GROMACS .gro file of C-alpha atoms in nm:
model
  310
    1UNK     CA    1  -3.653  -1.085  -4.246
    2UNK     CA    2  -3.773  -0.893  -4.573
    3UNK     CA    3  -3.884  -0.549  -4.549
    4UNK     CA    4  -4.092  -0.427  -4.822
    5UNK     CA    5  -4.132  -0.071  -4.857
    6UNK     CA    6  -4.472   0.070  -5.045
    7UNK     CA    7  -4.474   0.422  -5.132
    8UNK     CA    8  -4.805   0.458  -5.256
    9UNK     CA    9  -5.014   0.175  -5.138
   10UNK     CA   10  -5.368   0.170  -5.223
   11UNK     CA   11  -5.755   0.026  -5.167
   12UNK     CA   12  -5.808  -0.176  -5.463
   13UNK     CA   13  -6.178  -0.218  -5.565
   14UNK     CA   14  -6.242  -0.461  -5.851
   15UNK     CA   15  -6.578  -0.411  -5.990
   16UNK     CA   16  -6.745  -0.773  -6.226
   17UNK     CA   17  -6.934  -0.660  -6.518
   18UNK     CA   18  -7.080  -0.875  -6.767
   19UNK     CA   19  -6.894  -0.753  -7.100
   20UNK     CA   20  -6.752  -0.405  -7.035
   21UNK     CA   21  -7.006  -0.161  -7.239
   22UNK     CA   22  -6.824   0.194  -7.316
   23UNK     CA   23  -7.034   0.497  -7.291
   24UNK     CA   24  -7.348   0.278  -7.158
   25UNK     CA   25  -7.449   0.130  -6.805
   26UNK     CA   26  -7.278  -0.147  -6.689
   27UNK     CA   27  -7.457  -0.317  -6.407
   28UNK     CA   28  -7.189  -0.479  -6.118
   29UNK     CA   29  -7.212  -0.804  -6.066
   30UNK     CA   30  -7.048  -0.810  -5.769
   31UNK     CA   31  -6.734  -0.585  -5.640
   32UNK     CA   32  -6.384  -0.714  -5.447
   33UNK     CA   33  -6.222  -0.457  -5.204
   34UNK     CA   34  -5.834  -0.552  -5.053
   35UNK     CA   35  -5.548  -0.365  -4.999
   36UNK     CA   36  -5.316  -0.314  -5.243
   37UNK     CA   37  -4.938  -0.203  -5.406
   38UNK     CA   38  -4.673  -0.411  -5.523
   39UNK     CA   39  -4.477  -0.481  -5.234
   40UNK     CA   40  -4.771  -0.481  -4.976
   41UNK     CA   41  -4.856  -0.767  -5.175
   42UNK     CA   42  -4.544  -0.969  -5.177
   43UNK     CA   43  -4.529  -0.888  -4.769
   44UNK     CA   44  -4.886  -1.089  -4.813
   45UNK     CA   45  -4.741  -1.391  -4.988
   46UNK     CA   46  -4.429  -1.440  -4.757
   47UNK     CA   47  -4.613  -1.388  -4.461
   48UNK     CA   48  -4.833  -1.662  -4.590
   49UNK     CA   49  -4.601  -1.893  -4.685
   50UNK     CA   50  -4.413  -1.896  -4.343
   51UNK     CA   51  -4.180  -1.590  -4.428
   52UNK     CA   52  -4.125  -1.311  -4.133
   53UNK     CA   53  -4.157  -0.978  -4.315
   54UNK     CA   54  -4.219  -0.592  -4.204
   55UNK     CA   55  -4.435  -0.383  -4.482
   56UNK     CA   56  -4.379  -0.013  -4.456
   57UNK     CA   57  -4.433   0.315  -4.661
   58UNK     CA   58  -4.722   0.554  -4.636
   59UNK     CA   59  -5.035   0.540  -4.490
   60UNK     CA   60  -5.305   0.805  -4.417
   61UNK     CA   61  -5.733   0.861  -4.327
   62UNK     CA   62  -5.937   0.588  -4.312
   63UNK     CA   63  -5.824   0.384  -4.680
   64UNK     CA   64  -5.510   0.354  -4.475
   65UNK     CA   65  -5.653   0.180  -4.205
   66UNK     CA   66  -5.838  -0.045  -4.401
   67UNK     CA   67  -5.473  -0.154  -4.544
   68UNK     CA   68  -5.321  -0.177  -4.194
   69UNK     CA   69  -5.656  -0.397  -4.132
   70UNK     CA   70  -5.565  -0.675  -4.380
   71UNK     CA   71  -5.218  -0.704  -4.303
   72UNK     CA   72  -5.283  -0.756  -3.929
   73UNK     CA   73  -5.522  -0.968  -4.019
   74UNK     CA   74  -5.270  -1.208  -4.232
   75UNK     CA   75  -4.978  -1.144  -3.974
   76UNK     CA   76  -4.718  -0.889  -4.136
   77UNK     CA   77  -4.609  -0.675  -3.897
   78UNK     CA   78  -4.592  -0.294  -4.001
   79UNK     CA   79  -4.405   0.018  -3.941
   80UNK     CA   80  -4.549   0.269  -4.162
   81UNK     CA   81  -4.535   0.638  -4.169
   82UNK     CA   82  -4.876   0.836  -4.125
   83UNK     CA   83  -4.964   1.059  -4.335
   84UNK     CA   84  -5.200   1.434  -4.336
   85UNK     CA   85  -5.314   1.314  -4.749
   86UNK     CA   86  -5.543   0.965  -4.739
   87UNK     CA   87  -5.392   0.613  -4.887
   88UNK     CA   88  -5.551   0.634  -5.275
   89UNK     CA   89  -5.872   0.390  -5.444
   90UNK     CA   90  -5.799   0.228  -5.692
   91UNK     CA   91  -6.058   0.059  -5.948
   92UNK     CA   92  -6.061  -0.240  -6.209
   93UNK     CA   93  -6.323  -0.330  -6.402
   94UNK     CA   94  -6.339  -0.724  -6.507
   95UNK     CA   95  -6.523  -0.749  -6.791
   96UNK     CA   96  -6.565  -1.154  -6.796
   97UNK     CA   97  -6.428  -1.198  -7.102
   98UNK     CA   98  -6.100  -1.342  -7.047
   99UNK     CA   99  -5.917  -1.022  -7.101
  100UNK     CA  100  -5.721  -0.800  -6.884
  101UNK     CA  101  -5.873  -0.584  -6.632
  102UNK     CA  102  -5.961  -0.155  -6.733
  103UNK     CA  103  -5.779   0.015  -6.430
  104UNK     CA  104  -5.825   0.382  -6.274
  105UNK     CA  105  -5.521   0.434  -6.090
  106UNK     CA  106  -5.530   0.743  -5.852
  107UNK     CA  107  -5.186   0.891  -5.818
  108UNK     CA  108  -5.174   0.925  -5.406
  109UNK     CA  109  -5.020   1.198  -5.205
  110UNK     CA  110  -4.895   1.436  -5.147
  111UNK     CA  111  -4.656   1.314  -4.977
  112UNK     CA  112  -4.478   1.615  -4.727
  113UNK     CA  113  -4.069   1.640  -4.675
  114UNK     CA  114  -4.124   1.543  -4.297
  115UNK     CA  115  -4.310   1.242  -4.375
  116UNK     CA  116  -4.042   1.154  -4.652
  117UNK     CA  117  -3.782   1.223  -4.415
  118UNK     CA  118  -3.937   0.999  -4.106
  119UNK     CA  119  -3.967   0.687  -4.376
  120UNK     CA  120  -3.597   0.758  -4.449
  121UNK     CA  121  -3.540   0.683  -4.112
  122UNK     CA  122  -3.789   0.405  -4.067
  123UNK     CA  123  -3.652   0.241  -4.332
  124UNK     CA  124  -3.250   0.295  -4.252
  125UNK     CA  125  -3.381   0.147  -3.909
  126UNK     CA  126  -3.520  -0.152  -3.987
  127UNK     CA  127  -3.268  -0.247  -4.277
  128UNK     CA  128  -3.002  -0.351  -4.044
  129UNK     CA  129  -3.204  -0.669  -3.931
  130UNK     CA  130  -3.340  -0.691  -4.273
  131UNK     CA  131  -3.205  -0.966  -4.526
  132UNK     CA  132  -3.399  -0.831  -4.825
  133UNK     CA  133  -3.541  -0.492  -4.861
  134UNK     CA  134  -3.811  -0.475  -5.145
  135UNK     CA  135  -3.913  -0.191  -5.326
  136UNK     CA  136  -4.251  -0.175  -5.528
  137UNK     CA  137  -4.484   0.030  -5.730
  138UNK     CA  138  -4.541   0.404  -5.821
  139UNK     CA  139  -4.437   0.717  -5.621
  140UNK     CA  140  -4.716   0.956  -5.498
  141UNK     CA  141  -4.685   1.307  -5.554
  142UNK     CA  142  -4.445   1.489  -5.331
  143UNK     CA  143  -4.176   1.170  -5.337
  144UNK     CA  144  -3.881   1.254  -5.579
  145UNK     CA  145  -3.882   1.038  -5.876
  146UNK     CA  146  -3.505   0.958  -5.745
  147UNK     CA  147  -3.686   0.780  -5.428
  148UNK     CA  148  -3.589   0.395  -5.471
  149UNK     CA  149  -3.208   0.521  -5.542
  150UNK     CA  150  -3.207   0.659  -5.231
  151UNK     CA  151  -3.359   0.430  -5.084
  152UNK     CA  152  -3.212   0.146  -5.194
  153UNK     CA  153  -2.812   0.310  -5.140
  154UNK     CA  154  -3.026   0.270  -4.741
  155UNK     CA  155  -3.032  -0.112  -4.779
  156UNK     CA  156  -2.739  -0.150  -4.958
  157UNK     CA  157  -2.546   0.047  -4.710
  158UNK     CA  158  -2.712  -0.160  -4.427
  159UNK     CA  159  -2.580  -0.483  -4.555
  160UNK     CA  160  -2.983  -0.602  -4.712
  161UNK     CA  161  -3.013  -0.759  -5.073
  162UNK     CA  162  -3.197  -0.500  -5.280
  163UNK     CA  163  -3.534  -0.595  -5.469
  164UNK     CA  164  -3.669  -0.316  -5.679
  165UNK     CA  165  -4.021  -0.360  -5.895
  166UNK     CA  166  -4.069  -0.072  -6.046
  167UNK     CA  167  -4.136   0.138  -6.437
  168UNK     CA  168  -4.040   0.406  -6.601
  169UNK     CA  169  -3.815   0.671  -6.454
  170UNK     CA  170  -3.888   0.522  -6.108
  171UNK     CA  171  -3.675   0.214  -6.222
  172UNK     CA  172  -3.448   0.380  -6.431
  173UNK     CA  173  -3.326   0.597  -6.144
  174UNK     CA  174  -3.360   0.292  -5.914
  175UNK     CA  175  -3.099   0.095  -6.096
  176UNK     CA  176  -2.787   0.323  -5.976
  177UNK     CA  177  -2.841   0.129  -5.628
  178UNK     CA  178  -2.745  -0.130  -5.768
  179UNK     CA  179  -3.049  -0.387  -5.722
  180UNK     CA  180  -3.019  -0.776  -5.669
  181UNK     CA  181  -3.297  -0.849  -5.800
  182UNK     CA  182  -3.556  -0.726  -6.042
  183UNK     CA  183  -3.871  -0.850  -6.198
  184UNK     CA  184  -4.024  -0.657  -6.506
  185UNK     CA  185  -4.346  -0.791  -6.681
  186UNK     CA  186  -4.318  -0.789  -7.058
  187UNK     CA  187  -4.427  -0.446  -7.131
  188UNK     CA  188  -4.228  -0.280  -6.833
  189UNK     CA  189  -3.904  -0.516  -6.945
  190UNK     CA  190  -4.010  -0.329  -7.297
  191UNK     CA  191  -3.950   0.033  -7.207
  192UNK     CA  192  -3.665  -0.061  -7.035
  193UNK     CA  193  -3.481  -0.220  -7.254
  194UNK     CA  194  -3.606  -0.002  -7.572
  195UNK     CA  195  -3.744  -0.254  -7.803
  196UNK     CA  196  -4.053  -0.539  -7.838
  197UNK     CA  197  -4.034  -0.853  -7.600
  198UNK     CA  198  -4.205  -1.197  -7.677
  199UNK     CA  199  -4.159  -1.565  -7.576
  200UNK     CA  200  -3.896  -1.598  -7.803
  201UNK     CA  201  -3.669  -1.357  -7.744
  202UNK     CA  202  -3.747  -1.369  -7.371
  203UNK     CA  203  -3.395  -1.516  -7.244
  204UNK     CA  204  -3.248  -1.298  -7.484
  205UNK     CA  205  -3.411  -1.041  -7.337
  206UNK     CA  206  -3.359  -1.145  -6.950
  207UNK     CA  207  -3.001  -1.176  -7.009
  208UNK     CA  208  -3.003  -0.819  -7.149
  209UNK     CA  209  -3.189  -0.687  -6.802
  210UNK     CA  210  -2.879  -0.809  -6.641
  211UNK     CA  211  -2.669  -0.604  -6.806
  212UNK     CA  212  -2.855  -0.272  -6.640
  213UNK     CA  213  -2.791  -0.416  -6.293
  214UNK     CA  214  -2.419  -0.262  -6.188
  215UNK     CA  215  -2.322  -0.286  -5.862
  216UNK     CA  216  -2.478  -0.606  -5.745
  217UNK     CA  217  -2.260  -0.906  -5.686
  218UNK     CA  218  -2.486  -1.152  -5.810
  219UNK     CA  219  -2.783  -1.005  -5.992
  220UNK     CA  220  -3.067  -1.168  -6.065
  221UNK     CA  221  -3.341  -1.069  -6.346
  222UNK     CA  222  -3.636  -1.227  -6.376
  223UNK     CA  223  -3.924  -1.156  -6.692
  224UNK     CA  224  -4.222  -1.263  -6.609
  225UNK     CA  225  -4.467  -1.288  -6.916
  226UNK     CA  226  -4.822  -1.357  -6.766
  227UNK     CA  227  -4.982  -1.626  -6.899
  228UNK     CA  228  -4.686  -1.772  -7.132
  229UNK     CA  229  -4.466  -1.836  -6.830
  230UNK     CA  230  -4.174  -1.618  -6.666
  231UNK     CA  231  -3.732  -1.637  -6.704
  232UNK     CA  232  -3.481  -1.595  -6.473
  233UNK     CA  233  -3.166  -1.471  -6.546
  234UNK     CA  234  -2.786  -1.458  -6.306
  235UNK     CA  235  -2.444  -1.544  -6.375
  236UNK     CA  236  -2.503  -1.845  -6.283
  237UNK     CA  237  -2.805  -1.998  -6.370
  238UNK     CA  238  -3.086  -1.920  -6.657
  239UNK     CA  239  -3.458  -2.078  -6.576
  240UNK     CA  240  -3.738  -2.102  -6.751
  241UNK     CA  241  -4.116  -2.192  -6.575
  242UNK     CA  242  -4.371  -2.288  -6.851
  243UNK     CA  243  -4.726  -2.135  -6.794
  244UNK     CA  244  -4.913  -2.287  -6.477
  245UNK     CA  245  -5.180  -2.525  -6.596
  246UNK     CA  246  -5.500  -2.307  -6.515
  247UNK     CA  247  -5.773  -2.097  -6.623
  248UNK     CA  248  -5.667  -1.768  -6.413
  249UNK     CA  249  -5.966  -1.542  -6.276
  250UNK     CA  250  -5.783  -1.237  -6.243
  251UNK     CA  251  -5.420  -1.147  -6.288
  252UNK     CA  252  -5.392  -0.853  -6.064
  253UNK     CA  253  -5.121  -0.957  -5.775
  254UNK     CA  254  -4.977  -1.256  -5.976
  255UNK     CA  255  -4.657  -1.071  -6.061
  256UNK     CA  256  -4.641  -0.919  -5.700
  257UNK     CA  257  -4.733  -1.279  -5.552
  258UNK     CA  258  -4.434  -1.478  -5.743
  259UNK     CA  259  -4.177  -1.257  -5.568
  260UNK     CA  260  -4.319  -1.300  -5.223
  261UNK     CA  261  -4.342  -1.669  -5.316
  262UNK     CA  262  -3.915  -1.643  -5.489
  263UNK     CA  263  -3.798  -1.451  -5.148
  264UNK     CA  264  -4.001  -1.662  -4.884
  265UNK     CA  265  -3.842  -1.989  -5.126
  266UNK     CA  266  -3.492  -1.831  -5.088
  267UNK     CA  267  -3.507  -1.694  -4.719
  268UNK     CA  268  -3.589  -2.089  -4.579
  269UNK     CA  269  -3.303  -2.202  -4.786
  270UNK     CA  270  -3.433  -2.332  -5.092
  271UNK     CA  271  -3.196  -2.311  -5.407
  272UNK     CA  272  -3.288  -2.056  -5.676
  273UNK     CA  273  -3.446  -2.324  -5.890
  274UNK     CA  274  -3.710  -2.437  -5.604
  275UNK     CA  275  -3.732  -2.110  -5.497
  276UNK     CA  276  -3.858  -2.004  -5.848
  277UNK     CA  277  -4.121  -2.279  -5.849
  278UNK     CA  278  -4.253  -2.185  -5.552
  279UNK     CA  279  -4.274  -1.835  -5.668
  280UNK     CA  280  -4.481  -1.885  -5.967
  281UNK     CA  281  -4.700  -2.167  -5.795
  282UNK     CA  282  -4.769  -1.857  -5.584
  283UNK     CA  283  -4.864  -1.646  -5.870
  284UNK     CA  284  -5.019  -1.898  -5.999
  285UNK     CA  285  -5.234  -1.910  -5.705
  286UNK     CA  286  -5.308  -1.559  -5.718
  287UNK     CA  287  -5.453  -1.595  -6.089
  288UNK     CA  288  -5.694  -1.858  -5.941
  289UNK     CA  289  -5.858  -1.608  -5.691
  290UNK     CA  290  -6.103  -1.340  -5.741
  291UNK     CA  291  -6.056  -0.981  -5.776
  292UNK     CA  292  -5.752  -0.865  -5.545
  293UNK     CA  293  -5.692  -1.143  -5.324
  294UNK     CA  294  -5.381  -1.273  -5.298
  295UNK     CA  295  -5.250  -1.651  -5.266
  296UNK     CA  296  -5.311  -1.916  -4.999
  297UNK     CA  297  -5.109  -2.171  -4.844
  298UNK     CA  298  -5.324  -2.454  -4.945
  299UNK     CA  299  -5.383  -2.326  -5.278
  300UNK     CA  300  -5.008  -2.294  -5.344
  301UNK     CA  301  -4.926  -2.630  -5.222
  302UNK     CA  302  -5.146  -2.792  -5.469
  303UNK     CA  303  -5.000  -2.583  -5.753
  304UNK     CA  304  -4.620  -2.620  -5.710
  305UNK     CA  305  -4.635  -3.011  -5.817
  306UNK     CA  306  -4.786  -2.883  -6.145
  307UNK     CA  307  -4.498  -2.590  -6.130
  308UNK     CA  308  -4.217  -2.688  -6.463
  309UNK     CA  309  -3.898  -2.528  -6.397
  310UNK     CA  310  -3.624  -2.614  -6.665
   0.00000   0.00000   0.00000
């Protein structure tokens, strides 16, 4: 089973302009509204792709239950914690150019020490019968920044592989759990590491992620770099998958979608090589929809043959 645990899920409304116009009217083409955060959205994927999978974290007022709406509806069971302060809105614009989306990201919370404490327990709970416990996105505002350490010393302690997918301090303090696995884009992989990132120095680079993980037996670091493809790094293996043969529609999810699509791969017993296809046929997927909806079974199937892994 994979638990992911979402901190500060959100409402994601994606709003289709024609050529985003600063400081004038933009008329809306048409708007998307899903439920979003990182590992809400790889819960999503596996459950899609035949994976069983828990999604908890924080939920509150009526954004919440739209959340707890979609994942019912798409079959991941949930044990979240309630919460006094509503689940946040976020908003992308998509300006129809080909270039990435303008975001508003609300920060959530707050978040109260009960409610921290009761997804302590939630989560030490449900880790036991967990195989992987993921950890994704921001913190909301009343969650120490040192959340995914402690956290993640719960799954580790509870016998779980550790996924963390994270930035900034929220990362930095997650890595002294000792993750399995983690999967910075290029700009996140950037301010962790200290310096610029491109194609090629991306293995380079991957192999230098690996070096932050202490304390996992068999780390694994994977860079994923959009539309130019995405590296995995362990001690024993280094992958790389060339860019998916599409025109992507939006990008939002693809990152969150190729590690529901990597764990689902690995937790049916593919090897790390398949399970990496399948992952970025899944984001690849992802790119192919609209707005903020995530991949399909049928979508991914036809993508994986066009999936290069090397």
């Amino acid at each position: 089973m994979i638990l992911s645990v979402t901190p500060n899920p959100c409402i994601d409304v994606t709003l289709f302009v024609d050529g985003l116009k600063p400081h004038d009217t933009n008329r809306i083409q048409r708007q998307e509204i899903d439920a979003g955060g990182k590992a809400i959205n790889l819960s999503r994927v596996a459950a899609e792709l035949g994976a069983a999978t828990i999604a908890s974290g924080f939920l509150g007022g009526a954004p919440g239950g739209q959340v707890l709406e979609v994942l019912r509806d798409q079959g991941v069971e949930e044990a979240f914690v309630r919460t006094a302060a509503e689940t946040r809105m976020n908003f992308s614009v998509e300006g129809g150019q080909g270039r990435p989306p303008t975001t508003f990201n609300a920060r959530g919370g707050p978040i109260t020490p009960a409610e921290w404490d009761l997804l302590l327990s939630v989560v030490e709970e449900l880790a036991a019968d967990a195989e992987w416990v993921a950890l994704g996105g921001s913190l909301p505002v009343g969650v120490p920044v040192e959340a995914y350490a402690v956290l993640g010393k719960i799954a580790k302690d509870s016998g779980a592989k550790l996924l963390i997918d994270a930035d900034k301090d929220v990362m930095l303090h997650g890595l002294s759990a000792g993750p399995d696995l983690i999967k910075p884009n290029r700009r996140e992989a950037e301010r962790l590491l200290g310096h610029p990132v491109s194609v090629d120095t991306a293995l380079d680079d991957c192999r230098s992620l690996l070096t932050l993980m202490n304390g996992s037996d068999d780390p694994v670091a994977i860079l994923s770099l959009g539309g130019k493809g995405a590296v995995l790094c362990s001690r024993s293996c280094e992958l790389f998958c060339d860019p998916a043969p599409i025109t992507p529609k939006s990008t939002i999810g693809s990152g969150d979608s190729l590690l529901g699509g990597f764990l689902a791969g690995l937790s049916s017993g593919l090897s790390a090589p398949d399970a990496f296809a399948l992952g970025n046929a899944a984001g690849a997927a992802t790119a192919l929809t609209d707005g903020t909806e995530i991949a399909r079974r049928d979508v991914v199937d036809r993508m994986l043959p066009q999936v290069r892994v090397h």
